[in-house]
Coordinates of C-alpha atoms and ligand atoms in Angstrom, one line a residue:
M859 CA 82.9 109.0 135.0
K860 CA 86.6 108.0 135.4
K861 CA 88.9 110.1 133.3
F862 CA 91.6 108.0 131.8
Q863 CA 95.1 109.3 131.7
S864 CA 98.3 108.2 130.2
V865 CA 100.4 105.9 132.4
R866 CA 102.8 107.7 134.7
G867 CA 106.1 108.5 133.0
M868 CA 104.7 107.7 129.6
K869 CA 103.7 110.8 127.8
D870 CA 101.5 111.5 124.7
I871 CA 103.5 113.3 122.0
L872 CA 100.9 115.6 120.4
P873 CA 101.1 117.0 116.9
N874 CA 102.8 120.3 117.9
E875 CA 105.6 118.2 119.5
S876 CA 105.7 115.1 117.3
R877 CA 106.8 117.1 114.3
F878 CA 110.0 117.9 116.1
F879 CA 110.5 114.2 116.8
R880 CA 110.0 113.4 113.2
N881 CA 112.3 116.2 112.0
L882 CA 115.0 115.1 114.4
E883 CA 114.6 111.5 113.4
N884 CA 115.0 112.4 109.7
V885 CA 118.3 114.1 110.5
L886 CA 119.6 111.1 112.5
I887 CA 118.5 108.6 109.9
S888 CA 120.0 110.5 107.0
A889 CA 123.4 110.8 108.9
A890 CA 123.4 107.1 109.8
N891 CA 122.5 106.2 106.2
Q892 CA 125.4 108.4 104.9
F893 CA 127.8 106.4 107.2
G894 CA 126.6 103.2 105.6
F895 CA 124.2 102.0 108.5
K896 CA 121.0 100.2 107.6
E897 CA 117.8 100.1 109.6
I898 CA 116.9 97.2 111.8
K899 CA 113.5 96.8 113.5
T900 CA 113.2 94.4 116.4
P901 CA 110.2 93.6 118.5
I902 CA 109.3 95.5 121.7
L903 CA 109.1 92.3 123.7
E904 CA 112.0 89.9 124.2
D905 CA 112.7 86.9 126.3
T906 CA 113.6 88.3 129.8
N907 CA 116.7 86.2 129.9
L908 CA 118.1 87.9 126.9
F909 CA 118.3 91.2 128.8
I910 CA 119.6 89.5 132.0
K911 CA 122.4 87.7 130.1
S912 CA 123.3 90.9 128.2
I913 CA 122.9 93.8 130.5
G914 CA 123.9 91.9 133.7
D915 CA 121.9 91.0 136.8
G916 CA 123.6 93.4 139.2
T917 CA 122.5 96.4 137.1
D918 CA 119.7 98.9 138.0
I919 CA 117.9 98.0 134.7
I920 CA 117.7 94.3 135.5
E921 CA 117.2 94.7 139.3
K922 CA 114.3 97.1 139.2
E923 CA 113.5 98.8 135.9
M924 CA 112.2 96.2 133.5
Y925 CA 108.5 95.8 132.6
T926 CA 108.2 92.1 132.8
F927 CA 105.3 89.7 132.6
V928 CA 104.7 86.0 132.5
D929 CA 102.3 84.7 129.8
A930 CA 99.8 81.9 130.0
K931 CA 102.5 79.4 129.1
N932 CA 104.8 80.6 131.9
N933 CA 107.2 82.3 129.6
S934 CA 108.8 85.5 130.9
F935 CA 108.9 88.5 128.5
S936 CA 110.2 92.0 129.1
M937 CA 109.6 95.2 127.2
R938 CA 112.9 96.3 125.8
P939 CA 114.8 98.6 128.1
E940 CA 117.5 99.2 125.5
G941 CA 118.3 98.2 121.9
T942 CA 121.8 96.6 121.9
A943 CA 120.8 93.2 123.3
S944 CA 117.9 92.9 120.8
C945 CA 120.1 93.8 117.8
A946 CA 122.7 91.2 118.9
R947 CA 120.0 88.6 119.3
A948 CA 118.5 89.4 115.9
L949 CA 121.9 89.3 114.1
V950 CA 122.8 85.9 115.7
E951 CA 119.3 84.5 115.0
H952 CA 119.5 85.4 111.3
G953 CA 123.1 84.3 110.8
L954 CA 124.2 87.9 110.1
N955 CA 126.9 88.0 112.8
D956 CA 129.8 86.7 110.8
S957 CA 130.2 89.7 108.5
I958 CA 130.6 93.4 109.2
N959 CA 127.2 94.8 110.0
K960 CA 126.2 98.4 110.6
V961 CA 122.6 98.9 111.8
W962 CA 120.5 101.7 113.2
Y963 CA 117.2 101.7 115.1
S964 CA 114.8 104.2 116.4
G965 CA 111.8 103.7 118.6
P966 CA 110.4 103.5 122.1
F967 CA 112.1 101.9 125.1
F968 CA 110.8 101.2 128.6
R969 CA 112.3 101.5 132.1
H970 CA 110.5 101.7 135.4
E971 CA 112.5 104.6 136.8
R972 CA 111.2 107.5 138.9
P973 CA 109.9 110.0 136.4
Q974 CA 111.3 113.5 136.2
K975 CA 112.3 116.0 133.6
G976 CA 114.4 114.1 131.1
R977 CA 113.6 110.8 132.6
Y978 CA 110.6 108.8 131.4
R979 CA 109.2 105.3 131.7
Q980 CA 108.6 105.2 128.0
F981 CA 111.3 107.2 126.1
H982 CA 112.8 107.1 122.6
Q983 CA 116.2 106.2 121.5
F984 CA 118.0 106.5 118.2
G985 CA 120.8 103.9 118.3
A986 CA 123.5 102.5 116.0
E987 CA 125.5 99.3 116.3
F988 CA 128.7 98.5 114.4
I989 CA 129.5 94.7 114.5
G990 CA 132.6 92.9 113.4
V991 CA 135.5 95.4 113.7
E992 CA 137.9 95.1 116.5
S993 CA 140.3 97.9 115.7
Y994 CA 140.2 101.4 117.1
E995 CA 139.1 102.8 113.7
A996 CA 135.6 101.5 114.4
D997 CA 135.5 103.5 117.6
V998 CA 136.6 106.6 115.8
E999 CA 134.0 106.0 113.1
M1000 CA 131.2 105.9 115.7
I1001 CA 132.4 109.1 117.3
S1002 CA 132.7 110.7 113.9
L1003 CA 129.1 109.8 113.1
I1004 CA 127.9 111.3 116.3
N1005 CA 129.9 114.4 115.7
F1006 CA 128.5 114.6 112.2
I1007 CA 125.0 114.5 113.8
W1008 CA 125.8 117.3 116.3
K1009 CA 127.2 119.5 113.4
S1010 CA 124.0 118.9 111.3
L1011 CA 122.0 120.0 114.4
D1012 CA 124.3 122.8 115.3
V1013 CA 124.8 121.6 118.9
D1014 CA 127.9 120.8 120.8
P1015 CA 127.5 118.6 123.8
V1016 CA 130.7 117.5 125.7
L1017 CA 132.2 114.1 124.9
K1018 CA 133.4 112.2 128.0
I1019 CA 135.4 109.2 127.2
N1020 CA 137.2 106.4 129.2
T1021 CA 138.4 102.9 128.8
I1022 CA 137.3 100.2 131.3
G1023 CA 139.7 97.5 129.8
D1024 CA 138.7 94.0 129.0
I1025 CA 136.8 91.5 131.1
Q1026 CA 139.9 90.1 132.8
D1027 CA 141.2 93.6 133.5
R1028 CA 137.8 94.5 135.0
K1029 CA 137.7 91.4 137.2
K1030 CA 141.1 92.3 138.7
Y1031 CA 140.1 96.0 139.1
I1032 CA 136.9 95.2 140.8
L1033 CA 138.9 93.3 143.5
V1034 CA 141.1 96.4 144.0
L1035 CA 138.1 98.6 144.3
L1036 CA 136.4 96.2 146.7
D1037 CA 139.4 96.4 148.9
Y1038 CA 139.5 100.2 148.7
F1039 CA 135.8 100.9 149.2
S1040 CA 135.4 98.3 152.0
K1041 CA 137.4 100.7 154.2
Y1042 CA 134.7 103.3 153.9
K1043 CA 131.7 101.1 154.3
H1044 CA 130.4 103.0 157.3
D1045 CA 130.2 106.2 155.1
F1046 CA 127.9 104.5 152.6
N1047 CA 124.0 104.6 152.5
E1048 CA 122.1 101.3 152.0
A1049 CA 122.0 101.6 148.2
E1050 CA 125.8 102.2 148.1
K1051 CA 126.4 99.3 150.4
N1052 CA 124.4 97.1 148.0
K1053 CA 126.4 98.4 145.1
L1054 CA 129.6 97.5 146.9
K1055 CA 128.3 94.0 147.3
V1056 CA 126.9 93.5 143.8
N1057 CA 128.9 95.8 141.5
P1058 CA 131.5 98.1 143.1
L1059 CA 132.3 99.7 139.7
R1060 CA 128.9 101.5 139.9
L1061 CA 130.0 103.4 143.0
L1062 CA 132.4 105.3 140.8
D1063 CA 129.5 107.2 139.0
S1064 CA 127.6 107.8 142.3
K1065 CA 126.1 111.3 142.4
N1066 CA 126.1 111.4 146.3
K1067 CA 128.2 114.4 147.3
N1068 CA 128.9 112.9 150.7
I1069 CA 131.2 110.3 149.1
N1070 CA 132.7 112.6 146.5
E1071 CA 136.1 112.6 148.1
I1072 CA 136.2 108.8 148.7
I1073 CA 135.5 108.4 145.0
A1074 CA 138.0 110.9 143.9
Q1075 CA 140.8 109.1 145.8
A1076 CA 139.7 105.6 144.4
P1077 CA 142.2 103.6 142.4
K1078 CA 141.9 104.4 138.7
I1079 CA 140.9 101.8 136.2
T1080 CA 143.4 103.2 133.7
D1081 CA 146.2 101.9 136.1
H1082 CA 144.8 98.4 135.9
I1083 CA 144.2 97.6 132.3
S1084 CA 146.2 95.5 129.8
M1085 CA 148.7 97.0 127.3
E1086 CA 146.3 96.0 124.4
S1087 CA 143.4 97.9 126.0
K1088 CA 145.6 100.9 126.7
L1089 CA 147.0 100.9 123.2
H1090 CA 143.5 100.7 121.8
F1091 CA 142.4 103.7 123.8
D1092 CA 145.5 105.8 123.1
S1093 CA 145.1 105.2 119.4
I1094 CA 141.5 106.5 119.6
L1095 CA 142.5 109.6 121.5
S1096 CA 145.4 110.3 119.2
I1097 CA 143.1 110.2 116.1
L1098 CA 140.5 112.4 117.9
D1099 CA 143.2 114.9 118.6
K1100 CA 144.3 114.8 114.9
K1101 CA 140.7 115.2 113.8
N1102 CA 140.3 118.1 116.2
I1103 CA 137.4 116.4 118.0
K1104 CA 137.2 117.7 121.5
Y1105 CA 136.8 115.3 124.5
E1106 CA 137.3 115.0 128.2
Q1107 CA 139.0 111.9 129.6
D1108 CA 137.0 110.8 132.6
D1109 CA 138.4 107.9 134.5
K1110 CA 135.3 107.6 136.7
L1111 CA 133.1 106.9 133.7
V1112 CA 132.0 103.3 133.9
R1113 CA 128.4 103.1 132.5
G1114 CA 125.5 101.2 134.0
L1115 CA 125.3 98.2 131.7
D1116 CA 127.6 95.2 132.2
Y1117 CA 128.3 94.3 128.6
Y1118 CA 130.8 97.1 128.0
N1119 CA 134.5 96.7 127.7
R1120 CA 137.3 99.0 126.6
T1121 CA 135.9 102.3 125.2
V1122 CA 132.9 103.9 127.0
F1123 CA 131.7 107.4 126.3
E1124 CA 128.9 109.8 127.0
Y1125 CA 127.8 113.2 125.6
I1126 CA 126.8 115.6 128.3
D1127 CA 124.8 118.8 128.5
K1128 CA 127.0 120.8 130.8
N1129 CA 124.2 123.3 131.7
H1130 CA 122.3 120.7 133.7
E1131 CA 123.2 118.6 136.7
S1132 CA 120.8 115.7 136.3
Q1133 CA 119.6 113.7 133.4
N1134 CA 122.2 115.4 131.3
T1135 CA 123.5 112.5 129.3
I1136 CA 122.2 112.9 125.8
C1137 CA 124.0 110.1 124.1
A1138 CA 125.9 107.1 125.5
G1139 CA 127.7 104.1 124.2
G1140 CA 130.8 102.0 124.0
R1141 CA 132.4 98.7 123.0
Y1142 CA 130.9 95.3 123.9
D1143 CA 133.3 92.8 122.5
F1144 CA 132.1 90.0 124.8
L1145 CA 128.4 90.3 124.5
F1146 CA 128.1 87.9 121.5
E1147 CA 130.0 85.3 123.4
N1148 CA 127.1 85.1 125.9
L1149 CA 124.6 84.7 123.1
C1150 CA 126.3 82.5 120.5
D1151 CA 129.6 81.3 121.9
K1152 CA 131.4 83.3 119.2
N1153 CA 133.9 86.1 119.7
I1154 CA 132.5 89.0 117.8
P1155 CA 133.8 92.6 118.4
A1156 CA 131.2 95.3 118.4
L1157 CA 130.3 98.8 119.6
G1158 CA 127.5 101.2 119.5
F1159 CA 125.7 104.2 120.9
A1160 CA 122.2 105.5 121.6
I1161 CA 120.8 109.0 121.7
G1162 CA 117.9 109.8 124.0
I1163 CA 115.5 111.7 121.7
E1164 CA 113.6 113.5 124.5
R1165 CA 116.8 114.6 126.1
L1166 CA 118.3 115.8 122.8
L1167 CA 115.2 117.8 122.0
E1168 CA 115.1 119.4 125.4
Y1169 CA 118.8 120.1 125.1
M1170 CA 118.2 121.8 121.8
N1171 CA 115.2 123.7 123.1
Y1172 CA 113.3 122.2 120.3
N1173 CA 115.2 124.5 118.0
L1174 CA 115.0 122.5 114.8
E1175 CA 114.4 123.7 111.3
S1176 CA 111.6 121.8 109.7
E1177 CA 111.4 121.0 106.0
K1178 CA 109.9 124.0 104.1
S1179 CA 106.2 123.3 103.4
N1180 CA 103.3 125.4 102.0
I1181 CA 99.9 125.0 103.4
F1182 CA 96.9 125.2 101.1
Y1183 CA 93.3 125.4 102.4
I1184 CA 90.6 124.7 99.9
A1185 CA 87.5 126.8 100.5
V1186 CA 84.4 125.5 98.7
M1187 CA 81.2 127.5 98.3
N1188 CA 78.8 124.8 97.5
E1189 CA 78.4 121.1 98.1
D1190 CA 78.0 120.6 94.3
N1191 CA 81.7 121.7 93.9
Y1192 CA 82.9 119.0 96.4
L1193 CA 84.3 116.5 93.8
Y1194 CA 85.9 119.3 91.8
S1195 CA 87.6 120.6 94.9
Q1196 CA 88.9 117.1 95.8
N1197 CA 90.3 116.9 92.3
I1198 CA 92.2 120.2 92.7
A1199 CA 93.5 119.1 96.1
N1200 CA 95.1 116.0 94.5
I1201 CA 96.5 118.0 91.6
I1202 CA 98.3 120.3 94.1
R1203 CA 99.5 117.4 96.2
K1204 CA 101.1 115.8 93.2
I1205 CA 103.0 118.9 92.2
S1206 CA 105.2 118.9 95.3
K1207 CA 105.5 116.7 98.4
N1208 CA 105.9 120.0 100.3
Y1209 CA 102.4 121.2 99.5
I1210 CA 100.1 120.4 102.3
V1211 CA 96.4 120.5 101.3
S1212 CA 93.3 120.5 103.6
N1213 CA 89.8 120.7 102.3
S1214 CA 86.9 122.6 103.9
Y1215 CA 83.7 120.5 104.5
S1216 CA 81.4 123.3 105.7
Y1217 CA 80.1 125.2 102.7
V1218 CA 79.6 128.4 104.7
N1219 CA 80.4 131.9 103.5
L1220 CA 83.8 132.8 102.2
K1221 CA 84.7 135.1 105.2
A1222 CA 84.2 132.2 107.6
Q1223 CA 86.3 129.9 105.5
L1224 CA 89.1 132.4 105.1
K1225 CA 89.1 132.7 108.9
K1226 CA 89.5 128.9 109.2
A1227 CA 92.3 129.1 106.6
N1228 CA 94.1 131.7 108.9
K1229 CA 93.5 129.5 111.9
L1230 CA 95.3 126.6 110.2
S1231 CA 98.1 129.0 109.3
A1232 CA 97.5 128.4 105.6
D1233 CA 99.8 130.1 103.2
Y1234 CA 97.3 130.0 100.3
C1235 CA 93.5 129.7 100.1
V1236 CA 92.1 128.0 97.0
I1237 CA 88.6 129.3 96.4
I1238 CA 86.1 127.3 94.4
G1239 CA 82.6 128.5 93.5
D1240 CA 80.2 127.6 90.8
E1241 CA 81.9 129.8 88.2
E1242 CA 85.3 128.3 88.8
C1243 CA 83.8 124.8 88.6
S1244 CA 82.1 125.4 85.3
N1245 CA 85.1 127.1 83.6
N1246 CA 87.8 124.7 85.0
T1247 CA 89.6 127.3 87.1
C1248 CA 90.2 128.3 90.7
Q1249 CA 91.1 131.4 92.7
I1250 CA 94.4 131.2 94.5
K1251 CA 94.7 133.7 97.3
N1252 CA 98.0 134.5 99.0
M1253 CA 97.1 134.7 102.7
D1254 CA 100.0 137.0 103.5
S1255 CA 99.7 139.6 100.8
G1256 CA 95.9 139.1 100.2
Y1257 CA 96.7 139.0 96.5
Q1258 CA 94.4 136.7 94.5
D1259 CA 94.7 135.2 91.0
A1260 CA 92.3 133.2 88.8
V1261 CA 94.3 130.2 87.6
D1262 CA 93.3 127.8 84.9
L1263 CA 93.7 124.1 86.0
D1264 CA 95.8 123.4 83.0
N1265 CA 98.3 126.0 84.1
I1266 CA 98.2 125.4 87.9
E1267 CA 101.6 123.6 88.0
T1268 CA 103.4 126.3 86.1
Y1269 CA 101.6 129.0 88.3
L1270 CA 102.5 127.4 91.6
K1271 CA 106.1 126.6 90.6
S1272 CA 106.8 130.1 89.4
N1273 CA 105.1 131.8 92.4
I1274 CA 106.0 129.5 95.4
D1275 CA 109.3 128.4 96.7
D1276 CA 108.7 124.8 97.8
G1277 CA 112.2 124.3 99.0
N1278 CA 113.1 121.8 96.2
Ligands
HAM2288 P1 121.9 104.1 128.1 O1 122.9 105.0 128.7 O2 121.1 103.2 129.1 O3 122.6 103.2 127.0 O4 120.8 105.0 127.3 C1 121.2 105.8 126.2 C2 120.5 107.1 126.3 O5 119.1 106.9 126.3 C3 120.8 107.9 127.6 O6 122.1 108.6 127.4 C4 119.7 108.9 127.6 O7 119.9 110.0 126.7 C5 118.5 108.0 127.1 N1 117.7 107.5 128.2 C6 118.0 106.4 129.0 N2 117.0 106.2 129.9 C7 116.1 107.2 129.7 C8 114.9 107.5 130.4 N3 114.4 106.8 131.4 N4 114.2 108.6 129.9 C9 114.7 109.4 128.9 N5 115.9 109.1 128.3 C10 116.6 108.0 128.7 C11 121.9 102.3 126.3 O8 120.7 102.1 126.2 C12 122.8 101.5 125.4 N6 122.0 100.4 124.7 C13 123.6 102.4 124.4 C14 124.4 101.6 123.5 C15 124.2 101.2 122.2 N7 125.6 101.1 123.8 C16 126.1 100.4 122.8 N8 125.2 100.4 121.8

């Protein structure tokens, strides 16, 4: 019989891994909430044109990475490859784009890339978008939020930051680049020749060592941007300095999505050469113009959850919980045991309770409790059932107490630290 497997590049996240996803997500959500961001949930599928218009048709995502299908009515839909375009679409559609808005999202995204460690076809992002503030303080706020997250997680990836100017600056700079790179056309491979034709900016972040030197000598975007863009960027850097936030200015950083302008940044894991961008973002003051003819400044970032977990070696403290296993000696005690399980669950949300459904001997049930890493085994036999008690056994010390159901809350609270 054919054995089904998950689709290439799309992995199952099993319970021993999913708890890290959940714990990490809780940290990210709590930080975003503390900075005044609110959750937005948008559909997985969007009109394909939304992504083409936002991300840009010369980008890798649009050229070859989207999962796209045409429905029975000939409409083309794509599975979201990123979250910014969907957020902008939703805010415009619901008339929420005229005021300041701060939103976060978390969920799966899809790109048909060649799978490898840190690069998946279904991956998860936690992102935040800040709409409606043009001044540099918004950029600083986003970077402060990300740094607050790194501090909560006790990690310290390297911030690389650059400015790519405004659309007009970029148009002029692309002509300068085109002129420069055309001289080296014969040194480029086919993909690079194509980039030169479609989007010469993308040559700047090429990983091909053979053209390292050509890129190093390329004209710098910082020499081709307007005074306003330069001032905006200098103000950000000056505040980062004052706030003691470390960064590396990288004038080759351009990002792979066309909607960006002015500030772009990435957080890098310096210990790895590939797939080492853990978080990335920037300004996109011209995206809304494409969607609703209005000039609305905005910026945002997204963290790759898989990459962050791998970067942290899954070293994440989980909420303290206590596991109880209820051992029942006899089927007649079943309802009584269910009742006790519910009483314990109500005492603390950090008490995790599983019931036994095989009324085998106590030794076998204690073995099962150990297998489930239970901290306590609650033992229920006929005697406990008839006198409204239970035995609570500490699986570490082996110490066991008979506890009256009326006193169980007091008993548990005085004997167990539930982290609250
Ligand atoms: P992005 O750089 O395309 O930006 O993706 C953000 C992060 O998602 C990356 O830095 C990486 O950690 C993770 N990521 C991307 N592709 C994959 C993949 N195939 N497998 C695993 N992880 C991946 C954006 O998506 C922008 N929407 C970010 C943004 C928000 N800019 C402004 N607002």
